[in-house]
XYZ file of C-alpha atoms in Angstrom:
472
model
C 24.110 -38.483 -7.980
C 24.335 -36.155 -9.943
C 28.094 -34.250 -11.266
C 27.650 -30.555 -10.775
C 30.234 -28.765 -13.903
C 30.547 -25.798 -11.935
C 32.963 -25.292 -14.126
C 30.699 -24.809 -17.174
C 27.691 -22.900 -15.283
C 27.843 -18.794 -14.172
C 28.236 -18.710 -10.914
C 25.200 -16.184 -9.754
C 23.354 -19.683 -10.949
C 25.868 -21.344 -7.300
C 25.758 -18.059 -4.924
C 24.456 -14.485 -4.773
C 27.369 -12.527 -3.700
C 26.331 -11.132 -0.427
C 30.180 -10.661 -0.152
C 29.680 -8.599 -3.212
C 27.416 -5.837 -2.231
C 27.675 -3.240 -4.995
C 25.690 -4.034 -7.954
C 24.452 -3.281 -11.377
C 22.271 -4.671 -14.274
C 22.639 -3.293 -18.038
C 20.162 -3.727 -20.129
C 21.490 -3.456 -23.831
C 20.341 -3.897 -27.143
C 22.296 -4.933 -30.543
C 23.059 -3.341 -33.496
C 24.991 -5.176 -35.461
C 25.486 -9.102 -34.469
C 29.026 -9.327 -36.430
C 30.559 -6.914 -33.630
C 28.400 -7.782 -30.781
C 29.826 -11.398 -31.587
C 33.614 -10.042 -31.456
C 32.521 -8.119 -28.207
C 31.410 -11.506 -26.344
C 34.463 -13.288 -27.126
C 36.600 -10.311 -25.718
C 34.177 -10.231 -22.937
C 34.339 -13.851 -22.058
C 37.043 -14.231 -20.233
C 35.605 -12.130 -17.211
C 32.205 -14.232 -17.220
C 32.695 -15.431 -13.406
C 32.256 -19.474 -13.396
C 30.566 -21.291 -10.876
C 34.006 -22.544 -10.232
C 35.557 -19.563 -8.735
C 34.226 -16.819 -5.533
C 35.182 -13.315 -6.644
C 37.088 -11.076 -4.434
C 36.397 -7.507 -6.173
C 34.394 -8.851 -9.760
C 31.490 -10.606 -10.885
C 30.071 -10.296 -13.743
C 27.819 -13.011 -16.191
C 25.525 -11.754 -19.192
C 21.954 -13.388 -20.381
C 20.163 -13.253 -23.243
C 16.326 -12.128 -24.286
C 14.898 -14.088 -26.884
C 14.917 -10.692 -29.235
C 18.860 -10.945 -28.440
C 19.326 -14.207 -29.458
C 17.671 -13.622 -32.195
C 19.386 -10.588 -32.707
C 23.149 -11.974 -31.917
C 22.276 -14.503 -35.510
C 21.300 -17.551 -34.650
C 19.261 -19.387 -36.589
C 15.237 -19.802 -36.705
C 15.269 -23.496 -36.411
C 17.306 -23.181 -33.001
C 15.555 -20.447 -31.624
C 12.135 -22.802 -31.762
C 14.241 -25.352 -29.837
C 13.702 -22.818 -26.515
C 10.771 -22.653 -24.221
C 7.896 -21.213 -25.503
C 7.880 -18.956 -22.493
C 11.223 -17.809 -23.237
C 9.478 -15.932 -26.983
C 6.533 -14.941 -25.267
C 7.807 -12.711 -23.001
C 5.670 -10.963 -20.567
C 3.839 -8.890 -22.983
C 1.252 -10.542 -25.240
C -2.394 -10.750 -23.187
C -2.403 -14.072 -21.843
C 0.654 -13.286 -20.304
C -0.594 -10.142 -18.859
C -3.876 -12.455 -17.105
C -0.712 -15.258 -15.838
C 1.403 -12.649 -14.032
C -1.341 -10.345 -13.163
C 0.414 -7.084 -14.534
C -3.497 -4.628 -14.593
C -3.447 -1.304 -13.777
C -0.358 0.513 -13.016
C 1.711 -2.588 -13.440
C 0.685 -2.762 -16.932
C 3.185 -3.554 -19.998
C 1.863 -0.451 -21.141
C 2.773 1.899 -17.930
C 6.635 0.309 -17.638
C 10.115 2.016 -17.738
C 11.691 -0.593 -19.730
C 10.947 -3.678 -21.103
C 7.119 -2.832 -22.215
C 5.523 -2.463 -25.678
C 6.420 1.019 -25.653
C 10.059 0.900 -25.368
C 13.428 -0.200 -27.013
C 13.092 -4.342 -26.459
C 16.236 -5.380 -24.406
C 18.870 -8.016 -25.988
C 21.009 -8.551 -23.156
C 21.952 -8.280 -19.843
C 24.845 -7.425 -18.064
C 24.591 -7.823 -14.473
C 28.092 -6.511 -12.528
C 28.723 -7.420 -8.925
C 31.234 -5.644 -7.185
C 33.458 -5.111 -4.002
C 31.944 -1.806 -3.829
C 30.233 1.229 -5.488
C 34.105 2.698 -6.741
C 34.996 -0.651 -8.333
C 31.912 -1.254 -9.539
C 31.957 2.224 -11.427
C 35.452 2.128 -12.089
C 33.980 -1.274 -14.597
C 31.490 0.561 -15.715
C 33.504 3.516 -16.977
C 36.368 1.118 -18.327
C 33.597 -0.810 -20.167
C 30.740 1.712 -21.599
C 32.899 2.780 -24.809
C 32.710 -0.906 -25.277
C 29.615 -1.470 -25.994
C 29.302 1.512 -28.391
C 32.028 0.432 -29.856
C 31.128 -3.504 -30.692
C 27.587 -2.672 -32.176
C 25.813 -1.964 -29.165
C 23.195 0.272 -27.408
C 22.698 1.155 -23.024
C 18.405 1.081 -22.839
C 18.969 1.210 -18.843
C 21.313 0.827 -15.813
C 19.557 -0.725 -13.296
C 21.500 0.278 -10.235
C 20.780 -1.476 -6.497
C 21.616 -1.134 -3.129
C 22.034 -3.220 -0.097
C 19.724 -2.666 3.168
C 21.547 -3.394 6.085
C 20.577 -6.310 8.153
C 19.463 -8.342 4.978
C 16.166 -6.531 5.262
C 13.688 -5.678 2.218
C 12.348 -2.032 2.089
C 9.269 -2.809 4.091
C 11.314 -3.986 7.131
C 11.264 -7.605 6.977
C 14.362 -9.611 6.493
C 14.529 -11.020 3.508
C 15.931 -13.991 1.572
C 15.464 -17.105 3.925
C 13.213 -19.475 1.412
C 15.626 -20.907 -0.760
C 16.733 -24.358 -1.557
C 19.685 -25.999 -1.621
C 20.311 -27.405 -4.919
C 21.453 -31.455 -4.725
C 25.023 -31.944 -5.240
C 26.367 -28.559 -4.264
C 25.888 -28.191 -0.969
C 26.639 -31.473 1.561
C 23.716 -29.582 3.753
C 20.801 -31.966 2.252
C 17.462 -31.108 4.467
C 14.709 -32.924 3.949
C 12.437 -31.788 2.300
C 13.703 -28.588 0.945
C 16.757 -29.875 -0.739
C 15.568 -30.408 -5.131
C 17.760 -31.735 -7.408
C 19.862 -29.583 -10.225
C 17.677 -30.051 -12.921
C 14.641 -27.299 -11.589
C 17.652 -24.413 -12.204
C 19.962 -25.677 -14.459
C 19.669 -26.928 -18.257
C 21.286 -30.556 -18.850
C 20.553 -32.396 -15.299
C 17.867 -34.315 -13.596
C 14.879 -32.591 -12.402
C 11.667 -33.740 -9.780
C 10.330 -35.728 -12.490
C 13.812 -37.163 -12.920
C 13.928 -36.231 -16.005
C 15.867 -33.976 -18.116
C 14.354 -30.732 -18.626
C 13.427 -29.337 -22.316
C 17.020 -27.803 -23.518
C 18.079 -25.470 -27.065
C 19.256 -27.634 -29.608
C 21.728 -26.249 -32.153
C 23.091 -28.509 -35.623
C 26.648 -30.722 -34.827
C 28.668 -28.605 -37.057
C 32.443 -26.906 -36.456
C 31.302 -24.229 -34.407
C 29.756 -26.451 -31.988
C 32.594 -28.723 -31.150
C 32.445 -27.919 -27.775
C 29.165 -28.108 -26.700
C 27.680 -32.025 -25.775
C 25.646 -34.235 -28.012
C 21.786 -34.032 -27.832
C 19.865 -37.062 -27.477
C 18.537 -36.550 -31.142
C 21.054 -36.920 -33.827
C 22.589 -34.696 -35.563
C 22.450 -32.066 -32.617
C 24.339 -30.300 -29.528
C 23.040 -28.997 -26.546
C 23.171 -25.416 -26.211
C 21.013 -25.380 -23.023
C 23.712 -27.673 -21.043
C 24.548 -26.117 -17.929
C 22.731 -22.588 -18.540
C 18.789 -21.617 -17.155
C 16.039 -19.102 -17.365
C 16.502 -16.004 -15.392
C 13.372 -14.025 -14.639
C 13.408 -10.387 -14.008
C 10.499 -8.108 -12.756
C 11.132 -4.715 -11.354
C 9.169 -4.433 -8.311
C 8.568 -0.770 -6.587
C 7.818 -0.860 -3.284
C 5.048 1.673 -1.706
C 6.541 1.536 2.060
C 4.622 4.376 3.353
C 1.555 2.817 1.434
C 1.957 -0.510 3.721
C 2.651 0.717 7.009
C 0.166 3.489 6.532
C -2.510 0.404 5.682
C -1.502 -1.460 8.814
C -1.594 2.469 11.152
C -5.285 2.811 10.191
C -6.682 -0.890 10.759
C -5.483 -1.582 14.194
C -5.394 1.877 15.556
C -8.236 1.672 18.303
C -9.587 5.313 18.775
C -7.168 7.496 16.985
C -4.216 6.098 19.023
C -1.242 3.964 17.309
C -1.921 0.208 18.404
C 1.895 -0.682 17.217
C 2.146 -4.044 18.505
C -1.214 -5.167 16.971
C 0.272 -2.926 13.603
C 3.297 -5.036 13.582
C 1.636 -7.804 14.182
C -0.892 -7.768 11.306
C 1.938 -6.503 8.953
C 3.957 -9.721 9.775
C 0.327 -11.940 9.111
C 0.577 -10.349 5.605
C 3.792 -11.052 5.314
C 3.844 -14.601 6.999
C 6.894 -13.739 9.099
C 7.549 -11.253 11.494
C 10.378 -8.040 11.218
C 13.417 -10.623 12.355
C 11.911 -13.262 9.764
C 10.780 -15.644 12.683
C 7.839 -17.430 10.708
C 5.074 -16.464 12.863
C 3.559 -19.692 12.537
C 6.784 -20.948 15.011
C 5.973 -17.648 17.205
C 2.604 -16.243 16.978
C 2.473 -13.645 19.138
C 5.404 -11.532 19.197
C 8.783 -11.653 17.501
C 11.813 -14.162 18.457
C 14.757 -13.062 16.938
C 16.435 -16.104 17.853
C 14.549 -18.119 15.029
C 15.320 -15.120 12.588
C 16.737 -17.059 10.281
C 14.483 -20.263 9.992
C 13.499 -21.952 7.709
C 13.209 -25.602 8.730
C 8.684 -25.556 9.196
C 5.834 -26.898 8.378
C 2.010 -25.824 8.657
C 0.452 -29.090 8.713
C 0.965 -30.307 12.653
C 0.332 -26.874 14.721
C -1.772 -24.548 11.502
C -3.367 -26.666 9.157
C -5.682 -23.836 9.020
C -3.835 -20.875 9.549
C -4.746 -19.326 12.838
C -1.235 -18.547 13.181
C -0.078 -17.839 9.622
C -2.799 -16.711 7.429
C -3.553 -19.099 3.979
C -3.602 -16.190 2.086
C 0.154 -14.348 3.684
C 2.604 -14.109 1.570
C 5.442 -16.571 2.165
C 2.719 -19.601 2.451
C 1.303 -18.757 -0.661
C 4.754 -18.963 -3.129
C 5.494 -21.497 -0.849
C 2.904 -23.913 0.552
C 5.686 -27.028 1.742
C 3.583 -29.375 3.523
C -0.058 -27.645 3.874
C -1.725 -28.689 0.468
C -5.019 -30.459 0.642
C -2.971 -34.276 0.309
C -0.790 -35.909 2.748
C 2.750 -34.382 3.808
C 4.449 -36.112 2.024
C 3.091 -35.838 -1.340
C 3.025 -31.908 0.083
C 6.239 -31.182 -0.215
C 6.878 -33.010 -3.192
C 4.488 -31.278 -4.807
C 5.554 -27.964 -3.806
C 9.048 -28.330 -4.366
C 7.556 -29.035 -8.325
C 7.259 -24.804 -8.137
C 10.463 -24.084 -6.282
C 12.244 -21.362 -7.710
C 16.337 -20.357 -7.300
C 16.503 -16.720 -5.671
C 18.682 -14.326 -6.764
C 17.336 -10.233 -6.903
C 18.655 -6.932 -5.365
C 16.928 -3.956 -3.623
C 16.866 -1.013 -5.165
C 16.552 2.747 -4.213
C 17.671 4.497 -0.674
C 15.522 3.313 2.630
C 13.173 5.758 4.237
C 15.234 5.297 7.486
C 18.527 3.437 7.950
C 16.863 0.972 10.817
C 13.996 -0.423 8.971
C 11.871 -0.628 12.118
C 7.974 0.025 11.931
C 7.818 2.751 14.510
C 10.655 4.325 12.506
C 9.666 3.902 9.027
C 5.689 5.513 10.213
C 7.696 8.261 12.090
C 10.452 8.644 8.556
C 9.775 11.875 5.897
C 11.536 10.357 2.626
C 8.949 8.399 1.518
C 9.536 10.048 -1.800
C 11.203 9.082 -4.587
C 11.311 5.381 -5.978
C 12.448 2.168 -3.855
C 12.113 -1.818 -4.431
C 13.020 -5.225 -5.597
C 14.939 -6.480 -8.704
C 13.393 -10.062 -8.734
C 15.519 -12.564 -10.233
C 14.900 -15.979 -10.138
C 16.277 -19.159 -11.903
C 14.050 -21.953 -13.051
C 14.738 -25.024 -15.836
C 10.932 -24.427 -16.761
C 9.427 -20.884 -16.361
C 5.475 -22.022 -17.132
C 5.621 -24.892 -14.439
C 7.656 -23.229 -12.039
C 7.634 -18.846 -11.582
C 4.470 -18.246 -13.769
C 2.856 -21.594 -11.582
C 3.198 -19.383 -8.881
C 2.038 -16.477 -10.046
C -1.086 -17.553 -11.610
C -2.030 -20.594 -9.057
C -0.792 -19.022 -5.643
C -0.480 -15.545 -5.834
C -2.808 -14.441 -8.120
C -5.452 -17.379 -7.335
C -8.170 -16.052 -5.488
C -9.703 -18.883 -4.548
C -6.507 -20.871 -3.017
C -7.415 -23.450 -0.661
C -10.858 -22.447 -0.181
C -10.679 -18.807 -0.023
C -12.951 -16.428 -2.373
C -11.876 -13.143 -3.276
C -8.195 -13.620 -2.000
C -5.033 -12.577 -3.239
C -1.198 -12.092 -2.613
C -1.670 -9.221 0.208
C 1.972 -8.161 -0.664
C 2.442 -8.725 -4.467
C -0.884 -9.692 -5.744
C -2.714 -7.288 -7.900
C -6.321 -6.380 -7.535
C -7.352 -5.044 -11.328
C -7.812 -8.632 -12.721
C -10.614 -8.018 -14.882
C -12.109 -10.725 -13.254
C -12.267 -9.345 -10.062
C -15.632 -7.897 -8.263
C -13.679 -5.112 -6.358
C -10.634 -2.724 -7.058
C -8.881 -2.761 -4.076
C -7.468 -6.450 -1.892
C -9.404 -8.355 0.901
C -7.059 -10.551 3.224
C -8.506 -12.664 5.953
C -6.913 -14.272 9.192
C -9.061 -17.118 10.897
C -9.789 -17.265 14.615
C -11.973 -19.477 16.437
C -14.827 -18.767 15.299
C -15.651 -16.095 12.721
C -12.747 -15.456 10.817
C -11.233 -11.370 10.480
C -11.653 -9.442 7.381
C -9.685 -6.584 6.064
C -11.125 -5.092 3.171
C -9.764 -2.178 0.870
C -6.241 -4.001 1.247
C -4.566 -1.210 -1.819
C -1.986 -1.774 -4.323
C 1.581 -2.182 -2.358
C 4.734 -2.953 -5.143
C 3.939 -2.019 -8.805
C 5.577 -3.138 -11.744
C 7.945 -0.956 -13.500
C 9.900 -3.765 -15.609
C 10.801 -7.070 -16.707
C 11.518 -9.214 -19.305
C 12.668 -13.672 -19.733
C 16.053 -14.388 -19.842
C 18.327 -17.406 -20.965
C 21.371 -17.565 -18.984
C 24.428 -19.579 -20.871
C 26.940 -22.026 -20.012
C 30.073 -20.585 -20.408
C 30.627 -23.050 -23.714
C 27.121 -21.844 -25.296
C 28.715 -18.703 -24.762
C 31.751 -19.561 -26.938
C 29.317 -21.205 -29.617
C 26.969 -17.794 -29.261
C 30.597 -15.510 -29.908
C 31.715 -17.493 -32.826
C 28.306 -18.257 -35.269
């Protein structure tokens, strides 16, 4: 088993900081690389390693490809990073891969788009409460200006009660277990650390590609790379995907209300059931494949389940539902073991936070529909880690989320986060089908429930690599 160097790994890769509910994501640009390197050196002692469980404040830092260039890395070193980091999310072929069309087109983004100042780095600050978070920011904001940095955007977050997201569903349940990090190894859900952290073996029993720097006086603390004369800049780092996803809560629940009503009368039971079919879980988090007829709050944290044994055709949890698309588990067209192995080669480690005010406190479906507070923006700052953006995050988006012909489906994309304005689409809104004995039931004209408002790919270095970046 590989020994993780948690002293050198930034702590967000190790834990999600549920005990630190206040959080800001601060996007900055670099105006003066010499001053910015000095600022990194000064802030380094505040960066939280994986070996520390902070009580009040945790701080992390990550860089875009443009940021690594702005801080002063040579082109030779920049070329050793993944091509996905260099390409970012804005090229035409990435738009096709990610499904960013219509309102989600990068031209419409609030940040990170082609018409905005590109972010160079992101500070991720987690705090025990809003007071501690604001105190930290007021202390550090002048240091940005004084050290060659400019503020692009400060993204706020919020914690929703009962670990729900804005549509009202319990979230954050399906997370892979990193081998060597937890004593609780679960068959089928435990993956090698190299899937998320550079410098360790992945599911292919190989070390992922890693950025490298010359072996010189500045890089003495970095481990030697396999290639002679080079050192490993990526060791204990990871690639971070950030997407700001605005959620249309009113649109979601009003759609399921409309298509399940009978003679103009709401059918609350069927409304909740259809919404849960879209998601793949009931509002409590219970997987619909385990309890198909009604919610079972006792199964709210259940994640040890499959589809093949008693739901192969998707009559319980439709094949096109959100959680079945993004993690097919054992349900692909091969034997169970091979299906799980393939699924695990496309896992991501999620660390997102909600933002915006919930439409109501409880986020119970009935309360949501009776709410009058649909104004304003709310959604999810989606964050995930992976060692191979192409094989993991982008594969999920392209081959599973936005694939209209996934596993015998036709003209269907993910009903929650899929985008139906793809140039090759014959229609402008979504389709969702539920297999049944005999004929399937199809819902048409499913509107867009999630809109992308910004995004970027980042590299989160190990702490020794951060030291190198401050010294070049």
